[in-house]
Amino acid sequence: MASYVAAIDQGTTSTRTMIFDHSGQVVASDQREHKQIFPKAGWVEHDAEEIWANTRATAAGALAGADLTAGDIAAVGITNQRETTLVWDRRTGKPVYNAIVWQDTRTDRIIGELGALGGGQERYRDRTGLPLATYFSGPKIKWILDNVEGVRERAENGDLLFGNMDTWVLWNMTGGVDGGIHVTDPTNASRTLLMDLDTLSWDESIAADMGIPMSMLPEIRSSSETYGTTRERGALGGVPIAGILGDQQAATFGQACLSVGEAKNTYGTGNFVLLNTGTDKVMSQNGLLTTVCYKIGSKDTVYALEGSIAVTGSLVQWLRDNLKMISSAAEIEEHARTVEDNGGAYIVPAFSGLFAPYWRSDARGAVVGLTRYVNKGHLCRAVLEATGFQTREVIDAMNADSGVPLKTLKVDGGMVVNDLLMQFQADILGVSVIRPKVNETTALGAAYAAGLAVGFWESEDDIRSNWAEDRRWEPSMDESRREREYRNWKKAVTRTFDWVEDGD
């Protein structure tokens, strides 16, 4: 009998396959990074064929690492970087253009044109839960159709398919040009600006506004059901693919935030705070997104409020790769600990504009408060604190929308191994910050969705019982300092506004 569940975690910087046992423990993992392509300022792309090759390689590597075969795997779940947009030919399987990544800002003019049709930034929010912003997939599809030669005609002829990376991976894993399944789930569909949150179906009028043929769009199925089986010649040949969750919803599921009012924050390339609002669709009044949290089979849809922050972990990468101030991400804590505070320096990483709660595509990054006193340690500390401050802004908005102040914050992702950051996060929020024993909650959430669909786990109670606390940070900063630091941060944020002018 199959004793494990696998998850494909297709992220912004890498793809990995992870294998979990029934207790939710990691049995094996294999990971490969892919190239980050920056054709112009503000443009970010990925090579989708490289990602598919890495998916195959990591699946084989994870199985080999645990000395397992496909017969040992009960099901496969998929989780993915959301909003990243790909269009490919259904007959050749070839992308017509690189995947346009969620961070990319090239659709700013398209956003303005759509807003000018009426309603501005709020034009589609009542149906989609989202503001008009460069973040989402629909305008990216429109850009490809408008700017890649011959593509619009091929799309209108029914030759092209759209998908976020979950759909691309699923289509290829189930056969590609030879019978590949063109499906997504509501957590991903809700990030396109094209899905009605109430009906979980594509909104034809919005697609028409963007000039997107309906034939391009994948079928929307639940987040936990058997969509098909993997192609026989793959390492996971014949295994059911039975779960799809966008990465942040997967982390919410993996963190067992399955009850109303439970929230998590994932610290990755960006930061994403999700609050489970249950079957109630709460429309934000404070700059957050209303999104699908998950839909398990035929059960009612569960919704969430989300605060999306574009740049957190990638700010550390910028310090390492662009400025060469550190040689590894882990080194930043060492330098930050050489100083007592940020020395008055604040770094606002509006590299792709500002996401929640501002939604300002005209903003650009800034370093403020510099004096001759500031040294490398202060800047390293300011980089870490930028993540904590941005999270505070989102949590404040979430508290205002929900009316229930958050008491504890569950955390996961690559940055939570940084003790200094986690302590600062507790300090600036004034609440407990809790890290689980299994930190790989994104992949684990996708595994749970798949395992539930095939009966590997019986119910959500199994997920709750698997969750266990590893470490907790309690706030130790006095209130006056907390609020003074936060006021300075807010002042720094305003310095980034209106940097990009029309036509830039």
Short mmCIF file of C-alpha atoms in Angstrom, two decimals, residues 127-298:
data_model
loop_
_atom_site.label_atom_id
_atom_site.label_comp_id
_atom_site.label_asym_id
_atom_site.label_seq_id
_atom_site.Cartn_x
_atom_site.Cartn_y
_atom_site.Cartn_z
CA ARG A 127 -16.72 40.49 -8.55
CA THR A 128 -13.09 39.42 -8.16
CA GLY A 129 -12.10 40.76 -4.73
CA LEU A 130 -9.06 42.38 -6.35
CA PRO A 131 -8.02 45.91 -7.29
CA LEU A 132 -6.77 46.64 -10.78
CA ALA A 133 -3.02 46.12 -10.41
CA THR A 134 -0.05 44.84 -12.40
CA TYR A 135 0.16 41.90 -9.97
CA PHE A 136 -2.58 39.79 -11.54
CA SER A 137 -2.66 37.44 -14.53
CA GLY A 138 -5.40 38.84 -16.78
CA PRO A 139 -3.58 42.00 -17.87
CA LYS A 140 -0.44 39.91 -18.43
CA ILE A 141 -2.38 37.69 -20.86
CA LYS A 142 -3.58 40.81 -22.66
CA TRP A 143 -0.01 42.09 -22.92
CA ILE A 144 1.12 38.83 -24.57
CA LEU A 145 -1.82 38.88 -27.00
CA ASP A 146 -1.17 42.52 -27.87
CA ASN A 147 2.62 42.42 -28.16
CA VAL A 148 3.77 39.02 -29.45
CA GLU A 149 3.44 38.84 -33.22
CA GLY A 150 0.71 36.53 -34.53
CA VAL A 151 -0.38 35.40 -31.08
CA ARG A 152 -3.79 37.08 -30.94
CA GLU A 153 -4.89 35.40 -34.18
CA ARG A 154 -3.72 32.00 -32.92
CA ALA A 155 -5.60 32.58 -29.65
CA GLU A 156 -8.80 33.52 -31.45
CA ASN A 157 -8.45 30.37 -33.58
CA GLY A 158 -8.45 28.28 -30.38
CA ASP A 159 -4.81 27.18 -30.73
CA LEU A 160 -3.45 28.68 -27.50
CA LEU A 161 -3.86 27.89 -23.82
CA PHE A 162 -3.33 30.08 -20.77
CA GLY A 163 -2.33 28.92 -17.34
CA ASN A 164 -0.56 29.93 -14.19
CA MET A 165 2.29 27.59 -13.33
CA ASP A 166 0.00 25.04 -11.64
CA THR A 167 -1.80 24.55 -14.95
CA TRP A 168 1.43 24.34 -16.95
CA VAL A 169 2.86 21.68 -14.62
CA LEU A 170 -0.41 19.70 -14.49
CA TRP A 171 -0.86 19.81 -18.30
CA ASN A 172 2.65 18.49 -18.87
CA MET A 173 2.54 15.89 -16.09
CA THR A 174 -0.69 14.44 -17.51
CA GLY A 175 0.64 14.11 -21.05
CA GLY A 176 1.03 17.59 -22.54
CA VAL A 177 0.20 17.47 -26.26
CA ASP A 178 -0.85 13.84 -25.74
CA GLY A 179 -3.99 14.37 -23.67
CA GLY A 180 -2.74 16.86 -21.09
CA ILE A 181 -5.41 18.11 -18.67
CA HIS A 182 -6.06 21.87 -18.82
CA VAL A 183 -7.31 22.62 -15.31
CA THR A 184 -6.75 25.05 -12.45
CA ASP A 185 -8.26 25.46 -8.99
CA PRO A 186 -10.13 28.42 -7.43
CA THR A 187 -7.15 29.63 -5.39
CA ASN A 188 -5.19 30.25 -8.58
CA ALA A 189 -8.17 31.35 -10.67
CA SER A 190 -9.03 33.94 -8.03
CA ARG A 191 -5.66 35.63 -8.73
CA THR A 192 -6.28 36.33 -12.41
CA LEU A 193 -8.77 39.24 -12.20
CA LEU A 194 -11.00 37.01 -14.35
CA MET A 195 -12.90 34.81 -11.85
CA ASP A 196 -16.17 35.61 -10.09
CA LEU A 197 -15.64 34.91 -6.38
CA ASP A 198 -19.24 33.84 -5.81
CA THR A 199 -19.69 31.43 -8.71
CA LEU A 200 -16.05 30.27 -9.04
CA SER A 201 -16.40 30.65 -12.80
CA TRP A 202 -14.72 32.85 -15.40
CA ASP A 203 -16.40 36.23 -15.91
CA GLU A 204 -16.95 36.59 -19.66
CA SER A 205 -17.44 40.35 -19.51
CA ILE A 206 -14.09 40.93 -17.81
CA ALA A 207 -12.37 38.61 -20.29
CA ALA A 208 -14.00 40.61 -23.09
CA ASP A 209 -12.70 43.88 -21.60
CA MET A 210 -9.20 42.42 -21.78
CA GLY A 211 -9.69 40.83 -25.20
CA ILE A 212 -9.05 37.32 -23.89
CA PRO A 213 -10.77 34.43 -25.74
CA MET A 214 -12.59 32.12 -23.31
CA SER A 215 -11.13 29.10 -25.15
CA MET A 216 -7.72 29.92 -23.63
CA LEU A 217 -8.88 29.58 -20.03
CA PRO A 218 -8.53 26.31 -18.05
CA GLU A 219 -11.44 24.52 -16.40
CA ILE A 220 -11.82 25.52 -12.75
CA ARG A 221 -12.07 22.47 -10.44
CA SER A 222 -11.85 22.19 -6.65
CA SER A 223 -8.54 22.31 -4.79
CA SER A 224 -8.80 18.67 -3.68
CA GLU A 225 -9.98 16.03 -6.15
CA THR A 226 -8.40 13.64 -8.63
CA TYR A 227 -7.81 15.53 -11.89
CA GLY A 228 -6.01 12.68 -13.66
CA THR A 229 -2.91 10.52 -13.44
CA THR A 230 0.68 11.30 -14.33
CA ARG A 231 2.07 10.23 -17.69
CA GLU A 232 3.49 6.71 -17.55
CA ARG A 233 6.99 7.60 -18.73
CA GLY A 234 7.53 10.08 -15.89
CA ALA A 235 9.23 9.26 -12.58
CA LEU A 236 5.81 9.44 -10.88
CA GLY A 237 4.08 7.50 -13.65
CA GLY A 238 0.49 6.47 -12.98
CA VAL A 239 0.08 8.35 -9.69
CA PRO A 240 -3.12 10.40 -9.22
CA ILE A 241 -2.68 14.17 -9.25
CA ALA A 242 -5.29 15.18 -6.69
CA GLY A 243 -4.56 18.60 -5.22
CA ILE A 244 -3.84 22.13 -6.42
CA LEU A 245 -3.35 25.16 -4.17
CA GLY A 246 -1.64 28.45 -4.92
CA ASP A 247 1.46 28.73 -2.76
CA GLN A 248 0.08 31.06 -0.09
CA GLN A 249 -3.18 29.17 0.27
CA ALA A 250 -1.16 25.95 0.44
CA ALA A 251 0.90 27.40 3.29
CA THR A 252 -2.32 28.40 5.08
CA PHE A 253 -3.58 24.82 4.71
CA GLY A 254 -0.23 23.36 5.79
CA GLN A 255 -0.23 25.62 8.85
CA ALA A 256 -3.65 24.16 9.79
CA CYS A 257 -5.29 27.62 9.67
CA LEU A 258 -8.57 25.86 9.04
CA SER A 259 -10.83 27.81 11.39
CA VAL A 260 -12.23 31.32 11.08
CA GLY A 261 -9.81 33.92 12.46
CA GLU A 262 -6.63 31.86 12.10
CA ALA A 263 -3.80 33.52 10.16
CA LYS A 264 -0.32 32.77 8.86
CA ASN A 265 2.51 34.74 7.29
CA THR A 266 4.86 33.19 4.74
CA TYR A 267 8.31 34.78 4.44
CA GLY A 268 9.58 34.04 0.95
CA THR A 269 10.49 36.10 -2.09
CA GLY A 270 7.65 38.30 -0.89
CA ASN A 271 5.50 38.07 2.24
CA PHE A 272 1.90 36.94 2.28
CA VAL A 273 -0.43 37.13 5.26
CA LEU A 274 -3.68 35.17 4.97
CA LEU A 275 -6.58 35.26 7.43
CA ASN A 276 -9.21 32.52 7.17
CA THR A 277 -12.66 34.17 7.04
CA GLY A 278 -14.58 30.92 6.57
CA THR A 279 -17.45 30.73 4.10
CA ASP A 280 -17.98 34.50 4.40
CA LYS A 281 -16.48 36.61 1.63
CA VAL A 282 -15.14 39.66 3.51
CA MET A 283 -14.55 42.64 1.20
CA SER A 284 -11.61 44.71 2.39
CA GLN A 285 -11.92 48.40 3.14
CA ASN A 286 -8.21 48.72 3.95
CA GLY A 287 -6.21 47.67 0.91
CA LEU A 288 -6.28 43.89 1.32
CA LEU A 289 -7.34 41.25 -1.20
CA THR A 290 -10.41 39.04 -0.89
CA THR A 291 -9.45 35.63 -2.22
CA VAL A 292 -10.36 31.95 -2.16
CA CYS A 293 -8.53 30.20 0.69
CA TYR A 294 -9.42 26.67 -0.48
CA LYS A 295 -12.24 24.48 -1.72
CA ILE A 296 -12.09 20.84 -0.66
CA GLY A 297 -14.06 18.67 -3.08
CA SER A 298 -17.77 19.43 -2.92
#
